[in-house]
PDB file of C-alpha atoms in Angstrom:
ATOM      1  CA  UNK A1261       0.000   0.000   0.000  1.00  0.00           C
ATOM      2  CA  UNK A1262       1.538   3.201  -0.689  1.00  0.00           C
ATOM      3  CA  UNK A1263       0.822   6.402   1.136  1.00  0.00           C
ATOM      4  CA  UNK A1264      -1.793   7.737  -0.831  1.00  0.00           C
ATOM      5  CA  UNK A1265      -3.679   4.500  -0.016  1.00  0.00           C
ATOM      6  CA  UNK A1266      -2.577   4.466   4.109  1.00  0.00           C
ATOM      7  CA  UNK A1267      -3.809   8.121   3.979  1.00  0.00           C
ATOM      8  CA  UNK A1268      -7.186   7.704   2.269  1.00  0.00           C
ATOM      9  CA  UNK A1269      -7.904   4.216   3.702  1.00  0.00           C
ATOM     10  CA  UNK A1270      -7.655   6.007   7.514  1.00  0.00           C
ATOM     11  CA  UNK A1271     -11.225   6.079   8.437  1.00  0.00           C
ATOM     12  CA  UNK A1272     -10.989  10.340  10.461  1.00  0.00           C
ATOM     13  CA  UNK A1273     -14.485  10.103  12.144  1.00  0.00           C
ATOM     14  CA  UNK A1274     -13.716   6.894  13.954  1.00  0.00           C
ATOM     15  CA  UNK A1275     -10.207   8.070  14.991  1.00  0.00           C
ATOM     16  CA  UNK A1276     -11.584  12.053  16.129  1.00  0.00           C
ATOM     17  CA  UNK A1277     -14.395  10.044  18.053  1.00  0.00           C
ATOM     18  CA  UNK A1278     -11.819   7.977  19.591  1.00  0.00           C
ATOM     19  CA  UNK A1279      -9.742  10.956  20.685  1.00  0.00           C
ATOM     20  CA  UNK A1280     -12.963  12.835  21.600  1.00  0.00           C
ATOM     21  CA  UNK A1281     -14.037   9.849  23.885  1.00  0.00           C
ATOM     22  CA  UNK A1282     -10.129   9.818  25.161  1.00  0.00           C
ATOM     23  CA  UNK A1283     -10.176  13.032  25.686  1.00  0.00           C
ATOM     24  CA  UNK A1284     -13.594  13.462  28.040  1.00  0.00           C
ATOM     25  CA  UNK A1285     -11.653  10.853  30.990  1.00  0.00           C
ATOM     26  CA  UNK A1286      -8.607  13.425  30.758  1.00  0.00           C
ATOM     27  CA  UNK A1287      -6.994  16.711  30.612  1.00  0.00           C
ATOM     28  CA  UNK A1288      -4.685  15.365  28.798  1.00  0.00           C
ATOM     29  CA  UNK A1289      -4.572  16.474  24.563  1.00  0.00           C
ATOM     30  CA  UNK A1290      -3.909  13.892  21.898  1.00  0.00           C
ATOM     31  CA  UNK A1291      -3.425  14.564  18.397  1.00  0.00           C
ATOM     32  CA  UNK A1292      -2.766  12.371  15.245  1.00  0.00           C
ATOM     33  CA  UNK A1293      -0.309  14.000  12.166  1.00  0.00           C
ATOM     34  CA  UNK A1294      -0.059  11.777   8.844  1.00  0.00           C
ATOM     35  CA  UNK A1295       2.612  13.029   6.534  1.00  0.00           C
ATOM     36  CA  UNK A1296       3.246  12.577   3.022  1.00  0.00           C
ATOM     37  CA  UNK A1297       6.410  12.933   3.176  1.00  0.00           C
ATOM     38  CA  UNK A1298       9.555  10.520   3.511  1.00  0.00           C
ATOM     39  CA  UNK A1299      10.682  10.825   7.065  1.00  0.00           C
ATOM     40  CA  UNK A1300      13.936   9.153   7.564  1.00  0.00           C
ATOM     41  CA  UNK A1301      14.054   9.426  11.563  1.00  0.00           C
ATOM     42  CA  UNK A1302      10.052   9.488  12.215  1.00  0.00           C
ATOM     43  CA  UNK A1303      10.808  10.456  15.893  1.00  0.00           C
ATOM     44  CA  UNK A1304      12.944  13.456  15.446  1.00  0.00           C
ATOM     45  CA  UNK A1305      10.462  14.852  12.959  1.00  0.00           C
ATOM     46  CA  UNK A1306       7.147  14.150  15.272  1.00  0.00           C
ATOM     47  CA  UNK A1307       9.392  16.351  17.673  1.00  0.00           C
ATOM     48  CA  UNK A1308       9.098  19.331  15.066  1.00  0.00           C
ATOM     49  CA  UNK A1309       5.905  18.630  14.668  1.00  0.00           C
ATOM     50  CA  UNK A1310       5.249  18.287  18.343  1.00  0.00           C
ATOM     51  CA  UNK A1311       6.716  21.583  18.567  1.00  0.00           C
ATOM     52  CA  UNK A1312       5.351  23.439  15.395  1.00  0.00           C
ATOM     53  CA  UNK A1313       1.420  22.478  16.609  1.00  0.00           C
ATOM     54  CA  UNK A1314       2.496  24.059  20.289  1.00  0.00           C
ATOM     55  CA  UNK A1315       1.425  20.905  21.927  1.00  0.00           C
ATOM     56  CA  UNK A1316       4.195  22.004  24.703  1.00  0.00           C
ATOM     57  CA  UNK A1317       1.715  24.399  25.561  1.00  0.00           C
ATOM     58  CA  UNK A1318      -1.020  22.586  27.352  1.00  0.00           C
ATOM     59  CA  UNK A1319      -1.189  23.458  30.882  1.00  0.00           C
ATOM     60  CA  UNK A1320      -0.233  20.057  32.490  1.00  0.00           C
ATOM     61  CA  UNK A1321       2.630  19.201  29.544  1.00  0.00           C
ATOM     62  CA  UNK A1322       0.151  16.276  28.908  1.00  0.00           C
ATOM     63  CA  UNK A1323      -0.181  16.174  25.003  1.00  0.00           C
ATOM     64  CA  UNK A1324       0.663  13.445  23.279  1.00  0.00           C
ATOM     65  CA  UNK A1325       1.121  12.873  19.521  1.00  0.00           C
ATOM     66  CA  UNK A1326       0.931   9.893  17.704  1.00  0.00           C
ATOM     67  CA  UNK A1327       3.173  10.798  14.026  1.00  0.00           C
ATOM     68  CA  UNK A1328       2.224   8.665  11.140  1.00  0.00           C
ATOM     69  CA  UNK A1329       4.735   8.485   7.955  1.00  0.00           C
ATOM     70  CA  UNK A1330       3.377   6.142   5.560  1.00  0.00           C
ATOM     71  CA  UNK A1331       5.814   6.678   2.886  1.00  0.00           C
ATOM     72  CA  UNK A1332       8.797   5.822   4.975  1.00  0.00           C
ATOM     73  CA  UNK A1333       6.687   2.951   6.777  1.00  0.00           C
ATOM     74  CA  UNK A1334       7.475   4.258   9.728  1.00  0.00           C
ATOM     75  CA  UNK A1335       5.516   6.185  13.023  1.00  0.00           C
ATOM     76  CA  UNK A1336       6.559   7.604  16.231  1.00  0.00           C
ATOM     77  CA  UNK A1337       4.707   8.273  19.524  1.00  0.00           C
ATOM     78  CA  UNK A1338       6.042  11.477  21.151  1.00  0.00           C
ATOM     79  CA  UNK A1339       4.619  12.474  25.084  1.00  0.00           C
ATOM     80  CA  UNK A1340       5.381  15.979  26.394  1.00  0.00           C
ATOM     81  CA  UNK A1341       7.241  15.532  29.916  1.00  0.00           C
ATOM     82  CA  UNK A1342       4.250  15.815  32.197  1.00  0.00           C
ATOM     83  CA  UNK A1343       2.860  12.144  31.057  1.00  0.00           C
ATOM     84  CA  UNK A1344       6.075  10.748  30.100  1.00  0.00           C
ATOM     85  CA  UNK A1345       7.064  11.442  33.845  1.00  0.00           C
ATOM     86  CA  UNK A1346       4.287   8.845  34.718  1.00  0.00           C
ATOM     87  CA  UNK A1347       4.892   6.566  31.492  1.00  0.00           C
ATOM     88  CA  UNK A1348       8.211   5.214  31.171  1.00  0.00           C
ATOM     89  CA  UNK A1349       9.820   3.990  27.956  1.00  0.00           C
ATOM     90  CA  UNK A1350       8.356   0.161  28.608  1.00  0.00           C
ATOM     91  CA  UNK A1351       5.244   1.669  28.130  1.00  0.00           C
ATOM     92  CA  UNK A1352       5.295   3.597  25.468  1.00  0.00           C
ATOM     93  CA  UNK A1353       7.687   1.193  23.481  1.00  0.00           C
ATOM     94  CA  UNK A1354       4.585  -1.312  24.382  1.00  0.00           C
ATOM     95  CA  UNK A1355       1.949   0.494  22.536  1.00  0.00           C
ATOM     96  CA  UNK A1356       4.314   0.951  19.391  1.00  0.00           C
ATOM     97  CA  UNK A1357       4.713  -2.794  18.717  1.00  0.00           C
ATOM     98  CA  UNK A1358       1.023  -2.989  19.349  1.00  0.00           C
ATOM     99  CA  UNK A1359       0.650  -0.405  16.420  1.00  0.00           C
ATOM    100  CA  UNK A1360       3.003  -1.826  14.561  1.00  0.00           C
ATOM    101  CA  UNK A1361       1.763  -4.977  14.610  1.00  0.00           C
ATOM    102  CA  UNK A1362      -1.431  -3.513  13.601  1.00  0.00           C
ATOM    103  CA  UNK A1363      -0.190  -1.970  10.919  1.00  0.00           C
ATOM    104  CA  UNK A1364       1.512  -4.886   9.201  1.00  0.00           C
ATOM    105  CA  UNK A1365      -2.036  -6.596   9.724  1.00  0.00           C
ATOM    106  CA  UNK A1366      -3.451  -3.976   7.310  1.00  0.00           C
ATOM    107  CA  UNK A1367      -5.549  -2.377  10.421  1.00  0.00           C
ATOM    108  CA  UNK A1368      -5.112   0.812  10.240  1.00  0.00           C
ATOM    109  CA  UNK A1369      -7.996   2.665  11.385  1.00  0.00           C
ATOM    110  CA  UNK A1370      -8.757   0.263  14.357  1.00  0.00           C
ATOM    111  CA  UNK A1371      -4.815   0.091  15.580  1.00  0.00           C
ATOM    112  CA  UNK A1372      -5.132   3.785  15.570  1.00  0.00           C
ATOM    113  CA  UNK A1373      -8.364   3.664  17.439  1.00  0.00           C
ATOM    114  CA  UNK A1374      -6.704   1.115  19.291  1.00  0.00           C
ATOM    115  CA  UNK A1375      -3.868   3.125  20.567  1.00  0.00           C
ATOM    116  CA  UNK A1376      -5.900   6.364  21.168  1.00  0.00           C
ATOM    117  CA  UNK A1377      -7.607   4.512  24.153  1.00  0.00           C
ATOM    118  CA  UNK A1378      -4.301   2.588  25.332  1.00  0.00           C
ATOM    119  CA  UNK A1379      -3.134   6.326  25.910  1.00  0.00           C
ATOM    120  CA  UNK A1380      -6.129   8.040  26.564  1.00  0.00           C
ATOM    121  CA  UNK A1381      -6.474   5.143  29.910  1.00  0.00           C
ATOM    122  CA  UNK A1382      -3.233   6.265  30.484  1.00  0.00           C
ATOM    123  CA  UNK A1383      -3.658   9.907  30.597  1.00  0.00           C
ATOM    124  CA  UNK A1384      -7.364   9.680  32.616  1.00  0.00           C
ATOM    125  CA  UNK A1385      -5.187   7.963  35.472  1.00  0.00           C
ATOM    126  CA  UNK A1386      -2.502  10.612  35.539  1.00  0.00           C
ATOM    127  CA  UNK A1387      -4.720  13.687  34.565  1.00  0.00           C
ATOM    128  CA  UNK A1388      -8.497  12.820  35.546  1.00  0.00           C
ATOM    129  CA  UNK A1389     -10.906  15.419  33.539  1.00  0.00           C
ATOM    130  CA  UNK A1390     -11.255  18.747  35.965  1.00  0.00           C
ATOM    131  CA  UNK A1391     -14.518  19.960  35.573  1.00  0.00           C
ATOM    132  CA  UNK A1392     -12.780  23.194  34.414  1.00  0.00           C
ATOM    133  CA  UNK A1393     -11.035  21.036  31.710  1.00  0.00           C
ATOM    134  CA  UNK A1394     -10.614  23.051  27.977  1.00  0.00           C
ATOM    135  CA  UNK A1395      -9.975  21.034  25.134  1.00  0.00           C
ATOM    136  CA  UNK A1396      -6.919  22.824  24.534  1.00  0.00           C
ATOM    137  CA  UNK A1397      -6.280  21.037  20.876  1.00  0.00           C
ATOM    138  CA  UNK A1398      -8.328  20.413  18.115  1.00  0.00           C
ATOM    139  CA  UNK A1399      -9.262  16.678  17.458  1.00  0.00           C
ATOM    140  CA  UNK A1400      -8.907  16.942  13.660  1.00  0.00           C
ATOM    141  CA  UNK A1401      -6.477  13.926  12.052  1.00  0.00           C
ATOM    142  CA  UNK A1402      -3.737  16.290  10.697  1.00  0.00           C
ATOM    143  CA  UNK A1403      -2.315  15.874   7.201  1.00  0.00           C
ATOM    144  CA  UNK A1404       0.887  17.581   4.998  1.00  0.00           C
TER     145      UNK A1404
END
């Protein structure tokens, strides 16, 4: 499957409700980015993009983004410090064999789907939804 495919075969509704439903047990922000591009080192560049979409911003440094390069094969998982002081590496390196064994499976939408509750659990038991909670990032699956 080449990009093109990975990126039209990614099913948005079901993954914004996913992050929607995440997000309503947390303060904590999720966000999904699919490039087009060829990203050689898909973790340094979901750091720019980490960083370009101001996720560092949110109040408790509880965004996390989940970086999708099709082209390349390849995805990273990226957690500002205020969850990855809770979630250690195990964890995290956990949940990307999960996705990449979904993936290779051909699963796309529901390993995504998948993944935005493994972390949205996560978050809800670190950063339980305040009742003055702001969604302080859209929900919308990004694209370049």
């Amino acid at each position: 499957m080449n990009a093109n495919q990975f990126i039209a075969t990614i099913a948005d509704q079901q993954v914004i409700q996913a992050i929607q439903s995440a997000e309503a047990q947390t303060s904590g922000e999720l966000r999904v980015f699919v490039t087009d591009k060829f990203v050689e080192d898909p973790i340094a560049e979901a750091w720019k993009t980490f960083a370009r979409l101001n996720m560092q911003n949110t109040k408790q440094r509880n965004a996390v983004l989940i970086f999708v390069g099709p082209k390349a094969r390849k995805f990273a998982i990226v957690a500002d410090e205020g969850i990855h002081h809770f979630c250690k590496e195990a964890f995290w390196n956990q949940l990307a064999h999960q996705l990449s064994e979904g993936f290779k499976a051909g699963d796309y939408t529901s390993s995504l789907v998948r993944l935005i509750e493994d972390i949205g659990r996560a978050l809800a038991a670190h950063f339980p939804r305040l009742g003055n909670d702001v969604n302080e990032l859209p929900n919308e699956v990004l694209r370049d």
